[in-house]
Coordinates of N, CA and C and ligand atoms in Angstrom, one line a residue:
M1 N -1.1 9.8 -15.4 CA -0.9 8.7 -16.3 C -1.0 7.4 -15.5
A2 N -1.8 6.5 -16.1 CA -1.9 5.2 -15.4 C -0.9 4.2 -16.0
V3 N -0.3 3.5 -15.1 CA 0.6 2.4 -15.5 C -0.1 1.1 -15.4
E4 N -0.1 0.4 -16.6 CA -0.8 -0.9 -16.6 C 0.1 -2.0 -16.0
L5 N -0.1 -2.5 -14.8 CA 0.8 -3.5 -14.3 C 0.4 -4.9 -14.7
Y6 N -0.9 -5.0 -15.0 CA -1.4 -6.3 -15.5 C -2.7 -6.1 -16.2
N7 N -2.9 -6.9 -17.3 CA -4.2 -6.8 -18.0 C -4.4 -8.0 -18.8
D8 N -5.3 -8.9 -18.4 CA -5.6 -10.1 -19.3 C -6.9 -9.9 -20.0
G9 N -7.4 -8.7 -20.0 CA -8.7 -8.4 -20.7 C -9.9 -8.4 -19.8
R10 N -9.7 -9.1 -18.7 CA -10.8 -9.2 -17.7 C -10.4 -8.8 -16.3
H11 N -9.1 -9.0 -16.0 CA -8.6 -8.7 -14.7 C -7.5 -7.6 -15.0
V12 N -7.6 -6.5 -14.4 CA -6.6 -5.4 -14.7 C -6.1 -4.8 -13.4
C13 N -4.8 -4.5 -13.4 CA -4.2 -3.8 -12.2 C -3.5 -2.6 -12.7
L14 N -3.9 -1.4 -12.2 CA -3.4 -0.1 -12.7 C -2.8 0.6 -11.5
A15 N -1.7 1.3 -11.8 CA -1.1 2.2 -10.8 C -1.1 3.6 -11.3
F16 N -1.4 4.5 -10.4 CA -1.3 5.9 -10.7 C -0.2 6.5 -9.8
C17 N 0.7 7.2 -10.4 CA 1.9 7.5 -9.6 C 2.3 9.0 -9.7
D18 N 1.6 9.7 -10.6 CA 2.0 11.1 -10.8 C 0.9 12.1 -10.4
L19 N 0.0 11.7 -9.5 CA -1.1 12.5 -9.1 C -0.8 13.5 -8.0
V20 N 0.2 13.3 -7.3 CA 0.6 14.3 -6.3 C 1.3 15.4 -7.2
D21 N 0.8 16.6 -7.1 CA 1.3 17.7 -7.9 C 2.9 17.8 -7.8
E22 N 3.5 17.7 -9.0 CA 5.0 17.8 -9.1 C 5.5 19.0 -8.4
D23 N 4.8 20.1 -8.4 CA 5.3 21.3 -7.7 C 5.2 21.2 -6.2
A24 N 4.5 20.2 -5.8 CA 4.3 20.0 -4.3 C 5.5 19.2 -3.7
S25 N 6.6 19.8 -3.8 CA 7.8 19.1 -3.4 C 7.8 18.9 -1.8
H26 N 6.9 19.6 -1.2 CA 6.7 19.5 0.3 C 5.9 18.2 0.6
A27 N 5.3 17.6 -0.4 CA 4.5 16.4 -0.2 C 5.1 15.2 -0.8
V28 N 5.0 14.1 0.0 CA 5.7 12.9 -0.5 C 4.9 12.3 -1.7
Q29 N 5.7 11.8 -2.6 CA 5.1 11.1 -3.8 C 4.4 9.8 -3.4
C30 N 3.2 9.6 -4.0 CA 2.5 8.4 -3.6 C 1.9 7.7 -4.8
N31 N 1.8 6.4 -4.7 CA 1.2 5.6 -5.8 C -0.2 5.1 -5.3
Q32 N -1.2 5.2 -6.2 CA -2.5 4.7 -5.9 C -2.8 3.5 -6.9
F33 N -3.6 2.6 -6.5 CA -3.8 1.4 -7.3 C -5.3 1.1 -7.5
L34 N -5.6 0.6 -8.7 CA -7.0 0.2 -9.0 C -6.9 -1.3 -9.5
V35 N -7.6 -2.2 -8.9 CA -7.7 -3.6 -9.4 C -9.2 -3.7 -9.9
V36 N -9.3 -4.2 -11.1 CA -10.6 -4.4 -11.7 C -10.7 -5.9 -12.1
D37 N -11.8 -6.5 -11.7 CA -12.1 -7.8 -12.1 C -13.5 -7.8 -12.7
G38 N -13.6 -8.0 -14.1 CA -14.9 -7.8 -14.7 C -15.5 -6.5 -14.4
A39 N -16.7 -6.5 -13.8 CA -17.4 -5.2 -13.6 C -17.2 -4.7 -12.2
H40 N -16.2 -5.3 -11.5 CA -16.0 -4.9 -10.1 C -14.6 -4.3 -9.9
G41 N -14.5 -3.3 -9.0 CA -13.3 -2.6 -8.8 C -13.0 -2.3 -7.4
A42 N -11.7 -2.3 -7.1 CA -11.2 -1.9 -5.7 C -10.0 -1.0 -5.9
L43 N -10.1 0.1 -5.1 CA -8.9 1.0 -5.0 C -8.1 0.6 -3.8
I44 N -6.8 0.5 -4.0 CA -5.9 0.3 -2.9 C -5.2 1.6 -2.5
D45 N -5.2 2.0 -1.3 CA -4.6 3.2 -0.8 C -4.8 4.4 -1.7
P46 N -6.1 4.8 -1.8 CA -6.4 5.9 -2.7 C -5.8 7.3 -2.4
G47 N -5.3 7.4 -1.2 CA -4.6 8.7 -0.9 C -5.4 9.7 -0.2
G48 N -4.9 10.9 -0.2 CA -5.5 12.0 0.5 C -6.2 13.0 -0.5
N49 N -6.5 14.2 0.0 CA -7.2 15.1 -0.7 C -6.5 15.7 -1.9
M50 N -5.1 15.6 -1.8 CA -4.3 16.1 -3.0 C -4.5 15.3 -4.2
T51 N -4.9 14.0 -4.1 CA -4.9 13.1 -5.2 C -6.4 12.7 -5.6
Y52 N -7.3 13.1 -4.8 CA -8.7 12.6 -5.0 C -9.2 12.9 -6.4
S53 N -9.2 14.2 -6.8 CA -9.9 14.6 -8.0 C -9.1 14.0 -9.2
A54 N -7.8 14.0 -9.2 CA -7.0 13.5 -10.3 C -7.2 12.0 -10.4
L55 N -7.3 11.3 -9.3 CA -7.5 9.8 -9.3 C -8.9 9.5 -9.9
M56 N -9.9 10.2 -9.4 CA -11.2 10.0 -9.8 C -11.3 10.2 -11.4
M57 N -10.6 11.2 -11.9 CA -10.7 11.4 -13.4 C -9.8 10.4 -14.1
A58 N -8.6 10.1 -13.5 CA -7.7 9.1 -14.2 C -8.3 7.7 -14.3
M59 N -9.0 7.3 -13.2 CA -9.5 5.9 -13.2 C -10.7 5.8 -14.1
Q60 N -11.4 6.9 -14.3 CA -12.7 6.9 -15.1 C -12.5 6.3 -16.5
R61 N -11.3 6.4 -17.0 CA -11.1 5.8 -18.4 C -11.1 4.3 -18.3
Y62 N -10.9 3.7 -17.2 CA -10.8 2.3 -17.1 C -12.0 1.7 -16.3
F63 N -12.6 2.5 -15.4 CA -13.6 1.9 -14.6 C -14.5 3.1 -14.0
P64 N -15.8 3.0 -14.1 CA -16.6 4.1 -13.6 C -16.5 4.2 -12.1
A65 N -16.0 5.3 -11.7 CA -15.7 5.5 -10.2 C -16.9 5.3 -9.4
R66 N -18.1 5.6 -9.8 CA -19.3 5.5 -9.0 C -19.6 4.0 -8.7
D67 N -19.1 3.1 -9.6 CA -19.3 1.7 -9.4 C -18.3 1.0 -8.5
L68 N -17.5 1.8 -7.9 CA -16.4 1.2 -7.0 C -17.0 0.4 -5.9
D69 N -16.4 -0.9 -5.8 CA -16.9 -1.8 -4.8 C -16.2 -1.5 -3.4
L70 N -14.9 -1.4 -3.5 CA -14.1 -1.5 -2.3 C -13.0 -0.4 -2.3
I71 N -12.7 0.1 -1.1 CA -11.5 0.8 -0.8 C -10.7 0.0 0.2
L72 N -9.5 -0.4 -0.2 CA -8.7 -1.2 0.7 C -7.5 -0.3 1.2
A73 N -7.4 -0.2 2.5 CA -6.4 0.7 3.1 C -5.4 -0.1 3.9
S74 N -4.2 0.1 3.6 CA -3.1 -0.6 4.3 C -3.0 -0.2 5.7
H75 N -3.2 1.1 5.9 CA -3.3 1.6 7.3 C -4.0 2.9 7.3
A76 N -3.9 3.7 8.3 CA -4.8 4.9 8.4 C -4.1 6.2 8.3
D77 N -2.9 6.2 7.6 CA -2.2 7.5 7.5 C -2.9 8.4 6.4
P78 N -2.6 9.7 6.5 CA -3.2 10.6 5.6 C -3.0 10.4 4.1
D79 N -1.8 10.0 3.7 CA -1.5 9.7 2.3 C -2.1 8.4 1.8
I80 N -2.7 7.7 2.7 CA -3.4 6.4 2.4 C -4.9 6.6 2.2
I81 N -5.5 7.4 3.1 CA -7.0 7.3 3.2 C -7.6 8.6 3.6
A82 N -6.9 9.7 3.6 CA -7.5 11.0 4.0 C -8.6 11.5 3.1
S83 N -8.7 10.9 1.9 CA -9.7 11.3 0.9 C -11.0 10.6 1.2
L84 N -11.1 9.8 2.2 CA -12.2 8.8 2.4 C -13.6 9.5 2.3
N85 N -13.7 10.6 2.9 CA -15.1 11.2 2.9 C -15.6 11.4 1.5
K86 N -14.7 11.9 0.6 CA -15.2 12.1 -0.8 C -15.6 10.8 -1.5
W87 N -14.9 9.7 -1.2 CA -15.2 8.4 -1.8 C -16.5 7.9 -1.2
M88 N -16.7 8.1 0.0 CA -17.9 7.6 0.7 C -19.2 8.4 0.2
V89 N -19.0 9.6 -0.1 CA -20.1 10.4 -0.6 C -20.3 10.1 -2.1
G90 N -19.2 10.0 -2.9 CA -19.3 9.9 -4.3 C -19.6 8.5 -4.8
T91 N -19.4 7.5 -4.0 CA -19.7 6.1 -4.4 C -20.4 5.4 -3.3
S92 N -20.7 4.1 -3.6 CA -21.4 3.3 -2.5 C -20.4 2.3 -2.0
C93 N -19.1 2.5 -2.1 CA -18.1 1.5 -1.8 C -18.1 1.2 -0.3
T94 N -17.5 0.1 0.0 CA -17.2 -0.4 1.4 C -15.7 -0.2 1.6
V95 N -15.3 0.3 2.7 CA -13.9 0.5 3.1 C -13.5 -0.6 4.0
M96 N -12.3 -1.1 3.7 CA -11.7 -2.2 4.6 C -10.4 -1.7 5.1
I97 N -10.2 -1.9 6.4 CA -9.0 -1.4 7.0 C -8.8 -2.3 8.3
S98 N -7.6 -2.4 8.8 CA -7.4 -3.1 10.1 C -8.5 -2.7 11.1
K99 N -9.0 -3.7 11.8 CA -10.0 -3.4 12.9 C -9.4 -2.5 13.9
L100 N -8.1 -2.3 14.0 CA -7.5 -1.4 15.0 C -7.9 0.1 14.6
W101 N -8.2 0.3 13.3 CA -8.4 1.6 12.8 C -9.8 2.0 12.4
T102 N -10.7 1.1 12.5 CA -12.1 1.4 12.0 C -12.7 2.6 12.7
R103 N -12.4 2.7 14.0 CA -13.1 3.8 14.8 C -12.3 5.1 14.7
F104 N -11.2 5.0 13.9 CA -10.5 6.3 13.7 C -11.0 6.9 12.3
L105 N -11.5 6.1 11.5 CA -11.9 6.6 10.2 C -12.9 7.7 10.2
P106 N -13.9 7.7 11.1 CA -14.9 8.8 11.1 C -14.2 10.2 11.3
H107 N -12.9 10.2 11.7 CA -12.2 11.5 11.8 C -11.8 12.0 10.4
F108 N -11.8 11.1 9.4 CA -11.6 11.5 8.0 C -12.9 11.9 7.3
T109 N -14.0 11.5 7.9 CA -15.3 11.7 7.2 C -16.0 12.8 8.0
S110 N -17.3 13.0 7.5 CA -18.0 14.2 8.1 C -18.6 13.9 9.4
G111 N -18.4 12.6 9.9 CA -19.0 12.3 11.2 C -20.2 11.4 11.0
R112 N -20.7 11.4 9.7 CA -21.8 10.5 9.4 C -21.5 9.1 9.8
D113 N -22.4 8.3 10.2 CA -22.1 6.9 10.6 C -22.0 6.0 9.4
Y114 N -20.8 5.6 9.0 CA -20.5 4.7 7.9 C -20.2 3.3 8.3
T115 N -20.6 3.0 9.6 CA -20.4 1.6 10.1 C -20.8 0.5 9.1
A116 N -21.9 0.7 8.5 CA -22.5 -0.4 7.6 C -21.6 -0.5 6.4
R117 N -20.8 0.5 6.1 CA -19.9 0.4 4.9 C -18.4 0.3 5.3
T118 N -18.2 -0.2 6.5 CA -16.8 -0.3 7.0 C -16.6 -1.7 7.5
I119 N -15.5 -2.3 7.0 CA -15.2 -3.7 7.5 C -13.8 -3.6 8.1
G120 N -13.8 -4.1 9.3 CA -12.5 -4.2 10.0 C -11.8 -5.5 9.7
I121 N -10.6 -5.4 9.2 CA -9.9 -6.7 8.8 C -9.3 -7.2 10.1
P122 N -9.5 -8.5 10.4 CA -8.9 -9.0 11.7 C -7.4 -9.2 11.5
D123 N -6.8 -9.2 12.7 CA -5.3 -9.3 12.7 C -4.7 -10.4 11.8
E124 N -5.4 -11.5 11.7 CA -4.8 -12.6 10.9 C -5.0 -12.4 9.4
G125 N -5.7 -11.4 9.0 CA -5.9 -11.1 7.5 C -7.1 -11.9 7.0
M126 N -7.4 -11.8 5.7 CA -8.6 -12.4 5.2 C -8.5 -12.4 3.7
R127 N -9.4 -13.2 3.1 CA -9.6 -13.2 1.6 C -10.8 -12.3 1.3
I128 N -10.6 -11.5 0.3 CA -11.6 -10.5 -0.1 C -12.1 -10.7 -1.5
A129 N -13.4 -11.0 -1.7 CA -13.9 -11.3 -3.0 C -13.9 -10.0 -3.8
L130 N -13.5 -10.1 -5.1 CA -13.6 -9.0 -6.0 C -14.0 -9.6 -7.4
G131 N -15.3 -9.5 -7.8 CA -15.7 -10.1 -9.0 C -15.6 -11.6 -8.8
D132 N -15.0 -12.3 -9.8 CA -14.7 -13.7 -9.8 C -13.4 -14.0 -9.1
S133 N -12.6 -13.0 -8.7 CA -11.3 -13.2 -8.1 C -11.4 -12.9 -6.6
E134 N -10.2 -13.1 -6.0 CA -10.1 -12.6 -4.6 C -8.8 -12.0 -4.3
L135 N -8.8 -11.0 -3.5 CA -7.5 -10.4 -3.0 C -7.2 -10.9 -1.6
V136 N -6.0 -11.0 -1.3 CA -5.6 -11.5 0.0 C -5.1 -10.4 0.9
A137 N -5.7 -10.1 2.0 CA -5.2 -9.1 3.0 C -4.2 -9.9 3.8
L138 N -2.9 -9.5 3.7 CA -1.8 -10.2 4.4 C -1.4 -9.4 5.6
P139 N -1.2 -10.1 6.8 CA -0.8 -9.3 7.9 C 0.6 -8.7 7.7
A140 N 0.7 -7.4 8.0 CA 1.9 -6.7 7.8 C 2.1 -5.7 9.0
H141 N 1.7 -6.1 10.1 CA 1.6 -5.3 11.3 C 3.0 -4.7 11.7
F142 N 3.0 -3.5 12.1 CA 4.3 -2.8 12.5 C 5.2 -2.5 11.3
M143 N 4.7 -2.5 10.1 CA 5.5 -2.2 8.9 C 4.7 -1.1 8.1
H144 N 4.5 0.1 8.5 CA 5.0 0.5 9.8 C 3.9 0.7 10.8
S145 N 2.7 0.6 10.4 CA 1.6 0.9 11.3 C 1.3 -0.4 12.2
E146 N 0.7 -0.1 13.4 CA 0.5 -1.2 14.3 C -0.6 -2.2 13.8
G147 N -1.6 -1.7 13.0 CA -2.5 -2.5 12.4 C -2.4 -2.3 10.9
N148 N -1.7 -3.2 10.2 CA -1.2 -2.9 8.8 C -1.4 -4.1 7.9
F149 N -1.9 -3.9 6.7 CA -2.1 -5.0 5.8 C -1.5 -4.7 4.4
Q150 N -1.1 -5.7 3.8 CA -0.7 -5.6 2.4 C -1.7 -6.4 1.6
F151 N -1.8 -6.2 0.3 CA -2.8 -6.8 -0.5 C -2.2 -7.6 -1.7
Y152 N -2.4 -8.9 -1.7 CA -1.8 -9.8 -2.7 C -2.9 -10.2 -3.7
D153 N -2.6 -10.1 -4.9 CA -3.5 -10.4 -6.0 C -3.0 -11.7 -6.7
P154 N -3.7 -12.9 -6.4 CA -3.2 -14.1 -6.9 C -3.3 -14.2 -8.5
V155 N -4.1 -13.4 -9.1 CA -4.3 -13.4 -10.5 C -3.0 -12.8 -11.2
S156 N -2.7 -11.6 -10.8 CA -1.6 -10.9 -11.4 C -0.3 -11.3 -10.7
K157 N -0.4 -11.9 -9.5 CA 0.8 -12.2 -8.7 C 1.5 -10.9 -8.2
I158 N 0.8 -9.9 -8.1 CA 1.3 -8.6 -7.6 C 1.1 -8.5 -6.1
L159 N 2.1 -8.1 -5.4 CA 2.0 -7.8 -3.9 C 2.0 -6.3 -3.8
F160 N 0.9 -5.7 -3.4 CA 0.8 -4.3 -3.1 C 1.2 -4.1 -1.7
S161 N 2.4 -3.7 -1.5 CA 3.1 -3.8 -0.2 C 3.1 -2.6 0.7
G162 N 2.3 -1.6 0.3 CA 2.2 -0.5 1.2 C 3.5 0.2 1.4
D163 N 3.9 0.5 2.6 CA 5.2 1.2 2.9 C 6.4 0.3 2.8
M164 N 6.2 -1.0 2.8 CA 7.3 -2.0 2.6 C 7.9 -1.9 1.2
G165 N 9.1 -1.6 1.1 CA 9.8 -1.4 -0.2 C 9.7 0.0 -0.8
A166 N 9.1 0.9 0.0 CA 8.9 2.3 -0.5 C 10.3 2.9 -0.7
S167 N 10.3 3.7 -1.7 CA 11.6 4.5 -2.0 C 11.2 6.0 -2.2
M168 N 12.1 6.8 -1.7 CA 11.9 8.2 -1.8 C 12.7 8.7 -3.0
T169 N 12.0 8.7 -4.1 CA 12.7 9.2 -5.4 C 11.8 10.3 -5.9
S170 N 12.3 11.0 -6.8 CA 11.5 12.1 -7.4 C 10.4 11.5 -8.2
A171 N 9.2 12.1 -8.2 CA 8.1 11.6 -8.9 C 8.3 11.9 -10.4
D172 N 8.5 10.8 -11.2 CA 8.6 11.1 -12.6 C 7.4 10.5 -13.3
G173 N 6.4 9.9 -12.6 CA 5.2 9.5 -13.2 C 5.2 8.2 -13.9
A174 N 6.4 7.5 -13.8 CA 6.5 6.3 -14.6 C 6.4 5.0 -13.7
L175 N 6.4 5.1 -12.4 CA 6.5 4.0 -11.5 C 7.6 3.0 -12.0
P176 N 8.9 3.5 -12.1 CA 9.9 2.7 -12.7 C 10.1 1.3 -12.0
A177 N 10.5 0.3 -12.7 CA 11.0 -0.9 -12.1 C 12.4 -0.7 -11.7
V178 N 12.8 -1.2 -10.6 CA 14.2 -1.1 -10.1 C 15.1 -1.9 -11.0
A179 N 16.1 -1.3 -11.6 CA 17.0 -2.0 -12.5 C 18.2 -2.5 -11.8
D180 N 18.7 -1.6 -10.9 CA 20.0 -1.9 -10.2 C 19.7 -1.9 -8.7
F181 N 19.5 -3.1 -8.1 CA 19.1 -3.1 -6.7 C 20.1 -2.4 -5.8
D182 N 21.4 -2.7 -6.0 CA 22.4 -2.1 -5.1 C 22.3 -0.5 -5.1
A183 N 22.1 0.0 -6.3 CA 22.1 1.4 -6.5 C 20.8 2.0 -5.9
H184 N 19.8 1.2 -5.8 CA 18.4 1.6 -5.3 C 18.4 1.6 -3.8
I185 N 19.3 0.9 -3.1 CA 19.2 0.8 -1.7 C 19.2 2.1 -1.0
H186 N 20.0 3.1 -1.4 CA 20.1 4.3 -0.7 C 18.8 5.1 -0.8
H187 N 17.9 4.8 -1.7 CA 16.6 5.5 -1.8 C 15.6 4.9 -0.7
M188 N 16.0 3.7 -0.2 CA 15.1 3.0 0.7 C 15.6 3.0 2.2
F189 N 16.9 3.1 2.2 CA 17.6 2.8 3.5 C 17.1 3.6 4.7
G190 N 17.1 4.9 4.6 CA 16.7 5.8 5.7 C 15.3 5.5 6.1
F191 N 14.4 5.4 5.1 CA 13.0 5.2 5.4 C 12.8 3.9 6.1
H192 N 13.3 2.8 5.7 CA 13.1 1.5 6.3 C 13.7 1.4 7.7
R193 N 14.9 2.0 7.8 CA 15.6 2.0 9.1 C 14.7 2.6 10.2
R194 N 13.9 3.7 9.8 CA 13.2 4.4 10.8 C 11.7 3.9 10.9
Y195 N 11.1 3.7 9.7 CA 9.6 3.4 9.7 C 9.3 2.0 10.0
M196 N 10.2 1.0 9.7 CA 9.9 -0.4 10.0 C 10.3 -0.6 11.5
V197 N 9.4 -1.3 12.2 CA 9.6 -1.3 13.6 C 10.8 -2.1 14.2
S198 N 11.0 -3.3 13.5 CA 12.2 -4.1 14.0 C 12.5 -5.1 13.0
N199 N 13.7 -5.6 13.1 CA 14.2 -6.7 12.1 C 13.4 -7.9 12.4
K200 N 13.0 -8.2 13.6 CA 12.1 -9.4 13.9 C 10.9 -9.4 13.0
I201 N 10.2 -8.3 12.9 CA 9.0 -8.1 12.1 C 9.3 -8.4 10.6
C202 N 10.4 -7.8 10.2 CA 10.8 -7.9 8.8 C 11.1 -9.4 8.4
R203 N 11.7 -10.1 9.4 CA 11.9 -11.5 9.1 C 10.6 -12.4 9.0
Y204 N 9.7 -12.1 9.9 CA 8.4 -12.7 9.9 C 7.7 -12.5 8.5
W205 N 7.8 -11.2 8.1 CA 7.2 -10.9 6.8 C 7.9 -11.6 5.7
A206 N 9.2 -11.7 5.7 CA 10.0 -12.4 4.6 C 9.6 -13.8 4.6
N207 N 9.4 -14.5 5.7 CA 9.1 -15.9 5.7 C 7.7 -16.1 5.2
M208 N 6.8 -15.2 5.5 CA 5.4 -15.3 4.9 C 5.4 -15.1 3.4
V209 N 6.1 -14.0 3.0 CA 6.0 -13.7 1.5 C 6.7 -14.8 0.7
R210 N 7.7 -15.4 1.2 CA 8.3 -16.5 0.5 C 7.4 -17.7 0.2
T211 N 6.3 -17.8 0.9 CA 5.4 -18.9 0.6 C 4.4 -18.5 -0.5
L212 N 4.5 -17.3 -1.0 CA 3.6 -16.8 -2.1 C 4.3 -16.8 -3.4
D213 N 3.6 -16.9 -4.5 CA 4.1 -16.8 -5.8 C 4.0 -15.3 -6.2
V214 N 5.1 -14.5 -6.0 CA 5.1 -13.1 -6.3 C 5.9 -12.7 -7.5
D215 N 5.2 -12.1 -8.5 CA 5.9 -11.6 -9.7 C 6.4 -10.2 -9.5
M216 N 5.7 -9.4 -8.7 CA 6.0 -8.0 -8.6 C 5.7 -7.5 -7.2
I217 N 6.5 -6.7 -6.6 CA 6.2 -6.0 -5.3 C 6.1 -4.5 -5.7
V218 N 4.9 -4.0 -5.4 CA 4.7 -2.6 -5.8 C 4.3 -1.8 -4.5
P219 N 5.2 -1.0 -4.0 CA 5.0 -0.2 -2.8 C 4.2 1.1 -3.1
Q220 N 3.8 1.7 -2.0 CA 2.9 2.9 -2.1 C 3.7 4.2 -2.4
H221 N 5.0 4.1 -2.3 CA 5.9 5.2 -2.7 C 7.0 4.7 -3.6
G222 N 7.3 5.4 -4.7 CA 8.5 5.1 -5.4 C 8.4 4.0 -6.4
A223 N 9.5 3.3 -6.6 CA 9.7 2.3 -7.7 C 9.2 0.9 -7.2
R224 N 9.0 0.0 -8.3 CA 8.5 -1.3 -8.0 C 9.6 -2.4 -8.3
F225 N 9.4 -3.5 -7.7 CA 10.4 -4.6 -7.9 C 9.7 -5.7 -8.8
E226 N 10.3 -5.9 -10.0 CA 9.7 -6.7 -11.0 C 10.5 -7.9 -11.3
G227 N 9.8 -9.1 -11.3 CA 10.4 -10.3 -11.6 C 10.9 -11.0 -10.3
P228 N 10.8 -12.4 -10.3 CA 11.1 -13.2 -9.1 C 12.5 -12.9 -8.6
A229 N 13.5 -12.6 -9.4 CA 14.9 -12.4 -8.9 C 14.9 -11.1 -8.1
M230 N 14.3 -10.0 -8.7 CA 14.3 -8.7 -8.0 C 13.5 -8.8 -6.7
V231 N 12.4 -9.5 -6.7 CA 11.6 -9.7 -5.6 C 12.4 -10.4 -4.5
Q232 N 13.1 -11.4 -4.8 CA 14.0 -12.1 -3.8 C 15.1 -11.2 -3.3
R233 N 15.6 -10.3 -4.1 CA 16.7 -9.4 -3.6 C 16.1 -8.5 -2.6
F234 N 14.9 -8.0 -2.8 CA 14.3 -7.1 -1.8 C 14.1 -7.9 -0.5
I235 N 13.5 -9.1 -0.6 CA 13.2 -9.9 0.6 C 14.4 -10.2 1.4
T236 N 15.5 -10.5 0.7 CA 16.8 -10.8 1.4 C 17.3 -9.6 2.1
W237 N 17.2 -8.4 1.4 CA 17.7 -7.2 1.9 C 17.0 -6.8 3.2
I238 N 15.7 -6.9 3.2 CA 14.9 -6.4 4.3 C 15.0 -7.4 5.5
E239 N 15.2 -8.7 5.2 CA 15.2 -9.6 6.4 C 16.6 -9.5 7.1
N240 N 17.5 -8.8 6.5 CA 18.8 -8.6 7.1 C 19.0 -7.2 7.6
L241 N 18.0 -6.4 7.6 CA 18.2 -4.9 7.9 C 17.8 -4.7 9.4
P242 N 18.7 -4.2 10.2 CA 18.4 -3.7 11.5 C 17.6 -2.4 11.4
C243 N 16.5 -2.3 12.1 CA 15.7 -1.1 11.9 C 14.8 -0.8 13.2
G244 N 14.2 0.3 13.2 CA 13.3 0.7 14.2 C 13.9 0.6 15.6
V245 N 13.2 -0.2 16.5 CA 13.6 -0.3 17.9 C 15.0 -1.0 18.0
D246 N 15.4 -1.7 17.0 CA 16.7 -2.3 17.1 C 17.8 -1.3 17.2
L247 N 17.5 -0.1 16.7 CA 18.6 0.9 16.6 C 18.5 2.0 17.8
M248 N 17.4 1.9 18.6 CA 17.2 2.9 19.6 C 18.0 2.6 20.8
T249 N 18.5 3.6 21.4 CA 19.2 3.5 22.7 C 18.7 4.6 23.6
Q250 N 19.2 4.6 24.8 CA 18.7 5.6 25.8 C 19.1 7.0 25.3
A251 N 20.1 7.1 24.5 CA 20.6 8.4 24.0 C 19.5 9.1 23.2
Q252 N 18.6 8.4 22.6 CA 17.5 9.0 21.8 C 16.3 9.5 22.8
Y253 N 16.4 9.1 24.0 CA 15.3 9.4 24.9 C 15.9 10.3 26.1
R254 N 16.2 11.5 25.7 CA 16.7 12.4 26.8 C 15.9 13.7 26.6
V255 N 15.6 14.3 27.7 CA 14.9 15.6 27.7 C 15.7 16.7 26.9
P256 N 15.1 17.3 25.9 CA 15.9 18.3 25.2 C 16.2 19.5 26.0
Ligands
FE301 FE1 2.1 5.4 6.7

């Protein structure tokens, strides 16, 4: 089921959140995103081989998959981009990912040289044209990947935040909006404490995101944060969270 996050008739943002087989409790739930502007489309974090066929079919109702312009990858993890080979074969899309990861992508594909269809996003980020609109690749390094980007859509004011804000909830296919932030914290706490590299990085991110007009933060796992008040609650929480290397001591580095 696609969740319509935004639709003004010309510019559409869709989320797919129930494509990981519900029986696959051994696999983490993932959200995939399609942004359409006129006759142009971009997939954000299309996922791995578990979701490829279902995503291809589900998006077809809204946008012809073979016309896909772009695949935007927040980082190079399997749940983000392991299906790349099928998209490269089935469409003529260009894939964009941190320049730190471009030379790792051929390990997801058949080894064919897709250099001409690969764009490495520079560390400072960039603006990416999509139809008459543009998406902004925001630096999100070390949250959690070393070369990491989030994608902000100024039309819908949605921030596709990758692993930032991710929650480990059971996949119910609805991409719920968080209603009670305090009650939601325990779904995020363990993940952010380990996967986010340090509080310093979270504070830099918070300062950057506060300069944007964000109506919704939609992570790649779990629920979304809807409305400026809930967006601010998340930003305030994460900028105060000790995490990653902040928590490490010599005790974690002993020979077993
Ligand atoms: Fe990851």
